[in-house]
Coordinates of C-alpha atoms in Angstrom, one line a residue:
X1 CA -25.8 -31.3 59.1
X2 CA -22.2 -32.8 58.4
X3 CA -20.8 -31.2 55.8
X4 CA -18.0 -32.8 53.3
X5 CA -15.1 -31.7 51.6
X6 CA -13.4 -33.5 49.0
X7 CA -10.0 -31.9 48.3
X8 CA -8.3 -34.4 45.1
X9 CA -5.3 -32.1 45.4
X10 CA -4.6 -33.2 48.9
X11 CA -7.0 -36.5 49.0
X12 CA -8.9 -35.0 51.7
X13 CA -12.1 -35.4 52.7
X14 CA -13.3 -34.0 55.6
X15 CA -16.3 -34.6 57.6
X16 CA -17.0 -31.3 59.4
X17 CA -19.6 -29.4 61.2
X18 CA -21.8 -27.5 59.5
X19 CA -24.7 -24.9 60.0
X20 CA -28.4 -26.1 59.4
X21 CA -29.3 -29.3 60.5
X22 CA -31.7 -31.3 59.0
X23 CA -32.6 -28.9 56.4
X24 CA -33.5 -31.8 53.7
X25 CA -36.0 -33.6 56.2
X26 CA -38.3 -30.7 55.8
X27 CA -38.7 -30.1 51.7
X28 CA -38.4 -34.0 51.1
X29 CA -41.9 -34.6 52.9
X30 CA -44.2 -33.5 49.7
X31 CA -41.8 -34.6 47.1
X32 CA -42.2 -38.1 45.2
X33 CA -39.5 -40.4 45.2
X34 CA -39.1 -39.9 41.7
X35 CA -38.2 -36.5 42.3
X36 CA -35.8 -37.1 45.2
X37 CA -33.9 -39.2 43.1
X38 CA -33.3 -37.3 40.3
X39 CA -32.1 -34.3 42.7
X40 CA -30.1 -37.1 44.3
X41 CA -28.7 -37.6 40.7
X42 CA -28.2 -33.9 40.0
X43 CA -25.6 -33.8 43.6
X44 CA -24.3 -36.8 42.5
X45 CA -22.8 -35.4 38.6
X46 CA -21.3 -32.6 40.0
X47 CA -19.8 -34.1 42.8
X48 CA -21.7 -33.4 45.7
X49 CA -21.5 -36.6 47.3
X50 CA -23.2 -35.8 50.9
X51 CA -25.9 -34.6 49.5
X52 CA -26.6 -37.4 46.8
X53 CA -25.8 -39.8 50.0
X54 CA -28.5 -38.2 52.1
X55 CA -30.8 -37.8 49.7
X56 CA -30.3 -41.7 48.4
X57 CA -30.8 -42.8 51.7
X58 CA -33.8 -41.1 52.5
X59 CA -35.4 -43.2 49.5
X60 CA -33.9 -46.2 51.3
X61 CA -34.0 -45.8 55.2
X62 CA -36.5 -44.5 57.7
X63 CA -34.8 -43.8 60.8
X64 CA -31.2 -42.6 62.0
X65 CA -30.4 -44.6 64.9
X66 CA -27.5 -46.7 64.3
X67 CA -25.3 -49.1 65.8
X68 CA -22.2 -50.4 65.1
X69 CA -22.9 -53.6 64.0
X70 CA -25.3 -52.1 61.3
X71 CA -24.1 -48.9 59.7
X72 CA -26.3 -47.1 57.5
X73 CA -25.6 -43.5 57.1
X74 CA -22.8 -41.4 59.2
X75 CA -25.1 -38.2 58.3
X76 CA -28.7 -38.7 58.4
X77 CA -30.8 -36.7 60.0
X78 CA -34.6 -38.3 59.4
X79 CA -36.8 -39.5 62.2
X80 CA -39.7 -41.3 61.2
X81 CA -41.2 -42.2 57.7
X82 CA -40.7 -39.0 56.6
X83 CA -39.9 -39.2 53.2
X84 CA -41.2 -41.7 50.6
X85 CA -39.3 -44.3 49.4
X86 CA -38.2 -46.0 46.6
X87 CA -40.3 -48.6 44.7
X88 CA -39.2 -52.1 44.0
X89 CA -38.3 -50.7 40.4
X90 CA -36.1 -47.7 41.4
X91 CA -34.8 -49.6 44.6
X92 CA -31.3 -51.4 42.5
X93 CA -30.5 -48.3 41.1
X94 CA -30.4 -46.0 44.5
X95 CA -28.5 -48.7 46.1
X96 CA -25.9 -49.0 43.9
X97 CA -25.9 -45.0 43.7
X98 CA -25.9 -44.5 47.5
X99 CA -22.7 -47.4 47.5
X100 CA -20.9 -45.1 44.9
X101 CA -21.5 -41.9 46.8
X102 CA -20.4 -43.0 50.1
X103 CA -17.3 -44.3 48.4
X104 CA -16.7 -41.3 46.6
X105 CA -16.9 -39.8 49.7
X106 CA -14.2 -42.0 50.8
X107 CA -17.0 -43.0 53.7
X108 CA -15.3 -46.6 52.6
X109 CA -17.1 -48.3 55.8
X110 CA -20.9 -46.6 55.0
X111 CA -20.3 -48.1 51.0
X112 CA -20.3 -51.9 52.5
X113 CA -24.0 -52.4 53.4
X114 CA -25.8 -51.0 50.2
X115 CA -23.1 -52.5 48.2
X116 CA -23.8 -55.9 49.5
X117 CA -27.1 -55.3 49.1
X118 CA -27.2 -54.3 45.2
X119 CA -24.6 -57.0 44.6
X120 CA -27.1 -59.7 46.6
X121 CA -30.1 -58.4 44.5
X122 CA -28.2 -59.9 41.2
X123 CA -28.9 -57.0 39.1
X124 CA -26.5 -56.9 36.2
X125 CA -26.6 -52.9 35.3
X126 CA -23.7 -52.2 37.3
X127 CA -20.6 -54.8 36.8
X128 CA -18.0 -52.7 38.1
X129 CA -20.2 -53.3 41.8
X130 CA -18.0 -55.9 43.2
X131 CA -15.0 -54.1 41.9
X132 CA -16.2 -51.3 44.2
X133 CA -16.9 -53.3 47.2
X134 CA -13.7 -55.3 47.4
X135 CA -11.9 -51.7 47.4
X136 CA -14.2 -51.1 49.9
X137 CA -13.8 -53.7 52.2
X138 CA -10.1 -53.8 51.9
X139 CA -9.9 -50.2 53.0
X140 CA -11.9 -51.8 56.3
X141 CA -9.5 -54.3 56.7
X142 CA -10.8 -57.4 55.3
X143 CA -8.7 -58.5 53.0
X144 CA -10.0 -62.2 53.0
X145 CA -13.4 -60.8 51.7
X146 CA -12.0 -58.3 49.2
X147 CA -10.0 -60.8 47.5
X148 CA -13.2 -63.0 47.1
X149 CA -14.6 -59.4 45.5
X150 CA -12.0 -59.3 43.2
X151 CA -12.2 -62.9 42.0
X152 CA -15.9 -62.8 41.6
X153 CA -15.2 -59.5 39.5
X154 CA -12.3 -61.1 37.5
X155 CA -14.7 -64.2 36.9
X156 CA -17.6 -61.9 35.0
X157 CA -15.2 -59.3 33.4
X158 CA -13.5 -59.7 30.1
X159 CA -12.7 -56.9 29.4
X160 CA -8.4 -56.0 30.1
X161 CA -8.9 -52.5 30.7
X162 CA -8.2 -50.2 33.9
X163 CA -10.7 -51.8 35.8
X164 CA -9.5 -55.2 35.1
X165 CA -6.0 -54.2 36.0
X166 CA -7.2 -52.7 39.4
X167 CA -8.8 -55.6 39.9
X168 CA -5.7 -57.3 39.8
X169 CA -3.9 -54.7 42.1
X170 CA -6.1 -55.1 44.5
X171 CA -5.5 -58.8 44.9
X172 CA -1.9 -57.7 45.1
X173 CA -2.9 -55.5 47.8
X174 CA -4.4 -57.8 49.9
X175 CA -1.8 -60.3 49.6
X176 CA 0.6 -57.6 51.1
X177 CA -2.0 -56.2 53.7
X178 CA -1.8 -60.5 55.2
X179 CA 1.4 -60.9 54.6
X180 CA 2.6 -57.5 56.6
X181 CA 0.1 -58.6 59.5
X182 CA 3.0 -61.1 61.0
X183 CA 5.8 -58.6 60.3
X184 CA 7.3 -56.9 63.3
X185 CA 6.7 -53.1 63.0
X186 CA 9.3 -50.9 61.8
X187 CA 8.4 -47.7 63.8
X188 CA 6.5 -46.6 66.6
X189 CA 3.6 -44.4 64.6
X190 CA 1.5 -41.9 67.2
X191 CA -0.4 -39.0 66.2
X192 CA 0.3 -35.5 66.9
X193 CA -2.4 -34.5 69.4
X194 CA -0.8 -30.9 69.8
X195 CA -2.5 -29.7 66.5
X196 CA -5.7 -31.2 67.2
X197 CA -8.4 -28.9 66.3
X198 CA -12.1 -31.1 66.4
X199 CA -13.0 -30.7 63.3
X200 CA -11.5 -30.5 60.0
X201 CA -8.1 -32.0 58.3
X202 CA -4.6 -31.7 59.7
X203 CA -1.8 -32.6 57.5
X204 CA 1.1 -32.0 55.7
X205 CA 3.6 -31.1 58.6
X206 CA 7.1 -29.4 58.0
X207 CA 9.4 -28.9 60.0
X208 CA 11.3 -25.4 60.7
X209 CA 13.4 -26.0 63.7
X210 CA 13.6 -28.6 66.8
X211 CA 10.3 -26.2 68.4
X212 CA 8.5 -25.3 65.6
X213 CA 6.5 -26.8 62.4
X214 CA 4.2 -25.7 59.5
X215 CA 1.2 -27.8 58.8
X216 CA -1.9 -27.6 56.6
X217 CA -5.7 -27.4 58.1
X218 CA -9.5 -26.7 57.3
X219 CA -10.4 -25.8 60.1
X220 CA -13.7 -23.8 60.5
X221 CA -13.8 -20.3 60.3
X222 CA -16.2 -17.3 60.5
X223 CA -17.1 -15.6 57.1
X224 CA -17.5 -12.4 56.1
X225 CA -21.6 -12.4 57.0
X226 CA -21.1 -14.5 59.7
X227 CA -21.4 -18.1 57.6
X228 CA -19.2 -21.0 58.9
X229 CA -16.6 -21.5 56.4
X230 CA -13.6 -24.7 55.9
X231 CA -11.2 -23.5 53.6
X232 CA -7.8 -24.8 54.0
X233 CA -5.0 -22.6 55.5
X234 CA -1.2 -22.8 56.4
X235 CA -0.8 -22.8 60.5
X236 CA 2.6 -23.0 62.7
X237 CA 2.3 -25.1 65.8
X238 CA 4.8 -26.4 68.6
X239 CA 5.6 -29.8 69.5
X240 CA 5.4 -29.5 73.1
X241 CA 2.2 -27.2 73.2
X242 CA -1.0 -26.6 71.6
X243 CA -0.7 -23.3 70.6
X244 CA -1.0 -23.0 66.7
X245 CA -1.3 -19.7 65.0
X246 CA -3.0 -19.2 61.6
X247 CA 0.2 -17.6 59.1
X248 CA -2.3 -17.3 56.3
X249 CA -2.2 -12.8 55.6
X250 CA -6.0 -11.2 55.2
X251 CA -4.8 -10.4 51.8
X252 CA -5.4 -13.4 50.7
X253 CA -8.5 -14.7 52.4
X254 CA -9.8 -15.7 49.4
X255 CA -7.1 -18.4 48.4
X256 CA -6.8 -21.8 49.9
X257 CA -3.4 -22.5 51.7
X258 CA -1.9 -26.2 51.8
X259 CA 1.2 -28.6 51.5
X260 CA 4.1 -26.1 52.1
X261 CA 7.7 -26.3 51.8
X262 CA 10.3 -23.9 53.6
X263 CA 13.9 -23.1 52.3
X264 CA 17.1 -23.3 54.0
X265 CA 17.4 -20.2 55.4
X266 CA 13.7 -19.8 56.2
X267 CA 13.1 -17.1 54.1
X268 CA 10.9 -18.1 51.0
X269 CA 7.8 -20.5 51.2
X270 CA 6.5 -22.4 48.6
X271 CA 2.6 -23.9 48.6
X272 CA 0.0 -25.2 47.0
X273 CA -2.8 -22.3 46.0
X274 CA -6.3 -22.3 45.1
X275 CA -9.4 -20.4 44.8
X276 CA -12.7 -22.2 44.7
X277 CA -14.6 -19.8 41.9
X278 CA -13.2 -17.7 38.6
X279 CA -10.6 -20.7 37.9
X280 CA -10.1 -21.5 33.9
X281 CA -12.0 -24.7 33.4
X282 CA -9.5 -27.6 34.4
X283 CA -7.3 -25.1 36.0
X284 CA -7.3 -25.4 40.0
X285 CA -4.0 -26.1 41.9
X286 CA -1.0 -23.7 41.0
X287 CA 2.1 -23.5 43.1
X288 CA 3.1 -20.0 44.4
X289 CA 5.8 -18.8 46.7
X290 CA 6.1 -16.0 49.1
X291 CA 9.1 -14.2 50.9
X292 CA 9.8 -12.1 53.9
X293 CA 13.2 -9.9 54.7
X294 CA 13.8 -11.9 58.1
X295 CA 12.8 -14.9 60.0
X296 CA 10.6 -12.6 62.0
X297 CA 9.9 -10.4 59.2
X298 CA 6.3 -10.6 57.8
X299 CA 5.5 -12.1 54.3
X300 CA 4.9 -10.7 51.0
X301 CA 1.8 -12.0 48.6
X302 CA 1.8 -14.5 47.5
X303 CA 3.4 -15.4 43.7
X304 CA 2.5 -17.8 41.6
X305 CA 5.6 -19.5 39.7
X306 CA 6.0 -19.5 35.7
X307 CA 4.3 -21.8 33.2
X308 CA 7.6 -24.1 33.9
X309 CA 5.7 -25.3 36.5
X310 CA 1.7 -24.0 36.6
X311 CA 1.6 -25.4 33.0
X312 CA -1.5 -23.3 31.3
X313 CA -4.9 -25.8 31.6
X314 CA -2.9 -28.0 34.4
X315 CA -2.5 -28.6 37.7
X316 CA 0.5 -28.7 40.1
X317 CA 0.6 -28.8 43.5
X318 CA 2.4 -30.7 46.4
X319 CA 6.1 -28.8 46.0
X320 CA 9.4 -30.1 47.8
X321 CA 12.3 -27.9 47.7
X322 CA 15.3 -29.5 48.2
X323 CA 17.7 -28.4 51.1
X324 CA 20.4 -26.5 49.2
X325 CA 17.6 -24.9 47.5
X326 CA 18.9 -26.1 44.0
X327 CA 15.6 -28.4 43.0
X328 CA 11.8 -28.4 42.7
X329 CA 9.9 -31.3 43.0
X330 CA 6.1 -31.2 42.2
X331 CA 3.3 -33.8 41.4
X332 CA 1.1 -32.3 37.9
X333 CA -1.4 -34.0 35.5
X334 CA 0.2 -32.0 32.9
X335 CA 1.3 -33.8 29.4
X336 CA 4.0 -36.0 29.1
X337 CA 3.2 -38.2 32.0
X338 CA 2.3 -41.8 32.9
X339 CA -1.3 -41.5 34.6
X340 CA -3.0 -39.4 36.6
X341 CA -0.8 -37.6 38.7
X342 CA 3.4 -37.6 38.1
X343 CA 6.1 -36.7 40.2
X344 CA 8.3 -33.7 38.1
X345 CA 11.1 -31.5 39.3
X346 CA 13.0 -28.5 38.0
X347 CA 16.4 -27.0 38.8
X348 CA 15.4 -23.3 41.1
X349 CA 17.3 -20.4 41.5
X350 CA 15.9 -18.9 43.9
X351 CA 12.4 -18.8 43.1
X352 CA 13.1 -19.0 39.8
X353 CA 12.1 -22.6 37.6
X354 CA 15.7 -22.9 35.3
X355 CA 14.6 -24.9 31.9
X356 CA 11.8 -27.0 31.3
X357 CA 10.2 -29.3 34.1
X358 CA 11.5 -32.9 33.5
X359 CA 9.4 -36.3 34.8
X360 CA 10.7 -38.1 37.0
X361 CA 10.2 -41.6 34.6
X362 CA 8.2 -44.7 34.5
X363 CA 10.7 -46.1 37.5
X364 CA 8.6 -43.9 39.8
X365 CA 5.4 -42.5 37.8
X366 CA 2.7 -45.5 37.1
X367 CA -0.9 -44.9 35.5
X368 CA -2.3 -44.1 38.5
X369 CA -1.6 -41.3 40.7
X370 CA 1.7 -40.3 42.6
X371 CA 2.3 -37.3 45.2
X372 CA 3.5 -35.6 48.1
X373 CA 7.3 -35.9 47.5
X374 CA 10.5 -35.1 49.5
X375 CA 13.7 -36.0 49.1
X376 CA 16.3 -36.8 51.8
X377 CA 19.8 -35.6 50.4
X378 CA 21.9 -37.7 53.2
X379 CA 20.7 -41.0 52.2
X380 CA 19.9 -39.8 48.5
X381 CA 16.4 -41.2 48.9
X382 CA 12.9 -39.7 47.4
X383 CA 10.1 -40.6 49.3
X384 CA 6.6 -40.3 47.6
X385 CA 2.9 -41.6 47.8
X386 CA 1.4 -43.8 45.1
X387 CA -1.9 -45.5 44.5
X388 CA -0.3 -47.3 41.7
X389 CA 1.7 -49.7 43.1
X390 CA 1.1 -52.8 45.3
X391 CA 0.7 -51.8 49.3
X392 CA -1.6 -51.9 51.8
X393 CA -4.4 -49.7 49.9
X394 CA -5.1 -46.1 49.0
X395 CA -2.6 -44.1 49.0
X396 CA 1.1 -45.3 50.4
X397 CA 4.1 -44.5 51.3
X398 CA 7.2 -45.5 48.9
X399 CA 11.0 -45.1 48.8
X400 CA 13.5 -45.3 45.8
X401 CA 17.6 -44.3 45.5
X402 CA 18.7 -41.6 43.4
X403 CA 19.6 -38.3 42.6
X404 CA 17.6 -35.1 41.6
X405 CA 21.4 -34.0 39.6
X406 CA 20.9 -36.2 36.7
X407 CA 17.2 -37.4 37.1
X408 CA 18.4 -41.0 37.7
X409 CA 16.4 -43.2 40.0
X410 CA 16.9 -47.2 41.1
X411 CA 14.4 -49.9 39.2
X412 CA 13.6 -50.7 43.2
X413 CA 10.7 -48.5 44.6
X414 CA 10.4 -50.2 47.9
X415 CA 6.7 -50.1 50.4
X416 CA 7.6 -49.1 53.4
X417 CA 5.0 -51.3 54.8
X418 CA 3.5 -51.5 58.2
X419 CA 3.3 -49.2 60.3
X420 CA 4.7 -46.6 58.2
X421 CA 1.5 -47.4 55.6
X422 CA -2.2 -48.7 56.3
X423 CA -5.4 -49.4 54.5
X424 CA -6.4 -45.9 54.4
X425 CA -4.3 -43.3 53.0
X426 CA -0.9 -42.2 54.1
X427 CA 0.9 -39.0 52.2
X428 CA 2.9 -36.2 53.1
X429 CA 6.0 -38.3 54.6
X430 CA 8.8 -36.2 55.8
X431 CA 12.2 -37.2 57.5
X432 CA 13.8 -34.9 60.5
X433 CA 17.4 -34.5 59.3
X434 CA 18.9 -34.7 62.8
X435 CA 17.1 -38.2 64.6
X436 CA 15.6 -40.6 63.6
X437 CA 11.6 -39.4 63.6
X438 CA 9.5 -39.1 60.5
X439 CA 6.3 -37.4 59.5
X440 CA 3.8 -38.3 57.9
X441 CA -0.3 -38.2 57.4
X442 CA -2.4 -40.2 57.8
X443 CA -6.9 -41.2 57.9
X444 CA -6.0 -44.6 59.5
X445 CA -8.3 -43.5 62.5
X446 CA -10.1 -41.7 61.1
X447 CA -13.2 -42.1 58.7
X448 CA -12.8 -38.8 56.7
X449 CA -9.9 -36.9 57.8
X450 CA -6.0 -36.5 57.5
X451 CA -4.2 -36.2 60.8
X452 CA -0.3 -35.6 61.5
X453 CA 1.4 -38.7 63.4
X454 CA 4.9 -39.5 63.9
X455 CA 6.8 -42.5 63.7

């Protein structure tokens, strides 16, 4: 069995190895379809889009073997007819629900075929289908088909609401994806093989000195009774080896790790923290800090910082510390905001928030979602991730002037296009203060995970 793990705090979703394979193959033998579908729908509402996908698909398909030209299911494990399928009657309906969970999934390639199919079969209980597709098959690369998507979507929807205005984006976007294909590149962009771990995410790299980095991975490990577990953990690596070592303490086995940012003097740490059970409902990411006595010294627990930042019934998550040390900048769903997810920041000292958090405007902060941010104090640049604005699709990589002092940022939020950005999603960008390299991360290659690359 594949297992998947959809991290919104980090937008990643992993396809990883996992324990037990073919499990479902053997209980779906004496069930009716009926029932298989309304388990499928029971995965499905709370999120748990492998299993509604496998389950969907067994009402669907009979038989694993794929090619490339004809993609069903990246993790089915049935051989045979065994499992009944859907009738004529259900048929529209699992379609369109194995489309949704595949893209859910961000399994964007998978969510073409049953899309096409549901949209092809003319049933009108789902309008939003072609919306869905043409996201689809612009995060494949085709944005000559998406924008026929998008215009067949526009035709048939009146209403101007969020989905309308996506719409409408997502013609923007593929105007920009042609447009940027007869551009010369502006970097080199390679990926980081030296962190390379063969299953799971690898993202989020920060840099410590000219040998050394921090990055963020789930990478499997062994649980307490033996279990295969993916939780996501701070590691330091080398650039010019392939030794990484896991920094996470025992002490805090039980708390997710990601997306950290180091201070000047290499003393304090501050990260994104989570536990997966005993959170207050619509609580999940915090920011914490820990410190240690010496650069060789071992760290403290971990602290979680004051309601100036982990806003009571909020997330935050994503921090940047500035270089001198003097400013926070974080990405919350809290009130006050313009969407989803906004870009904040707070004056620190030391690891203490000074004042109230203040957003970083509508210049910056649309209705959608915005994160990963760091700010380059040379050039007095903030570079940040949005899924808001026109670009190349999903999440990209933007630039705008100003300065963190007076919360003053330029009208101009530049792309920074190809190769820097691609269809898929590209956060985490970071700039080395003494060349001219960059970091940033990246499931261009991939069809699940964040990796680290280079540019």
């Amino acid at each position: 069995m594949v297992k998947t793990i959809t991290n919104c705090m980090i937008r990643v979703v992993c396809a990883v190895l996992f324990t037990g394979t073919a499990l479902l193959s053997v209980d779906l033998k004496a069930q009716s379809a009926r029932k298989i579908e309304k388990k499928a729908d029971a995965s499905f509402n709370i999120k748990d889009y492998y299993t509604a996908a496998k389950l969907y698909a067994s009402l669907l398909y009979d038989s694993a073997s794929l090619t490339p030209a004809d993609p069903v299911l990246p993790y089915q494990s049935f051989k045979g007819k065994t499992s009944p399928k859907a009738k004529p009657s259900q048929r529209t309906n699992v379609l369109y629900q194995l489309a949704e969970s595949y893209r859910l999934g961000y399994h964007y390639r998978e969510a073409l075929k049953p899309y096409a199919a549901y949209i092809a079969s003319k049933d009108s209980k789902y309008p939003l289908a072609p919306l869905w597709y043409g996201i689809c098959l612009n995060a494949n690369n085709e944005p000559e088909k998406a924008s026929v998507a998008f215009n067949d979507f526009l035709k048939k929807y009146r209403a101007k609401d969020a989905y309308a205005q996506m719409a409408r984006l997502g013609l923007a976007n593929c105007d920009f994806i042609i447009a940027n294909r007869g551009l010369p590149p502006k970097a080199v962009v390679t990926k980081i093989t030296s962190v390379v771990s063969g299953d799971g995410s690898n993202f989020a790299l920060d840099k410590i000195n000219d040998s050394t980095f921090w990055f963020s991975s789930s990478r499997h490990e062994q649980g307490k009774h033996n279990e295969i577990e993916y939780p996501i953990r701070l590691f330091s690596g080398k650039f010019n080896d392939n030794n990484v070592q896991k920094i996470a303490a025992l002490s805090v086995r039980d708390m997710n790790m990601a997306a950290s940012s180091m201070s000047g003097d290499g003393l304090t740490v501050f990260f994104t923290g989570w536990r997966n059970a005993g959170q207050l409902p619509g609580t999940n990411y915090s920011i914490y800090y820990m410190k240690r006595e010496s650069a060789e010294g071992t760290w403290g627990s971990p602290v979680i910082l004051s309601d100036a930042v982990n806003m009571p019934g909020y997330n935050s998550r994503q921090p940047f510390l500035t270089r001198d040390g003097r400013y926070l900048f974080f990405s919350s769903d809290r009130p006050g905001g313009y969407g989803k997810y906004d870009l904040w920041l707070v004056h620190m000292q030391g690891t203490q928030p000074q004042g109230a958090a203040a957003n970083l405007g509508n210049a910056i902060n649309s209705i959608a979602e915005e994160a990963s941010p760091f700010y380059d104090a040379d050039s007095a640049r903030l570079f940040f991730s949005s899924d808001g604005r026109t670009g190349m699709g999903g999440l990209d990589i933007f630039r705008v002037y100003g300065r963190p002092e007076n919360n003053q940022w330029s009208a101009e939020v530049v792309n920074m296009g190809y190769p820097y950005n691609s269809v898929k999603n590209d956060v985490y960008f970071s700039k080395d203060m003494h060349s001219d390299t960059a970091y940033l991360s990246s499931d261009r290659n991939s069809s699940c995970c964040l990796e680290l690359y280079k540019a």
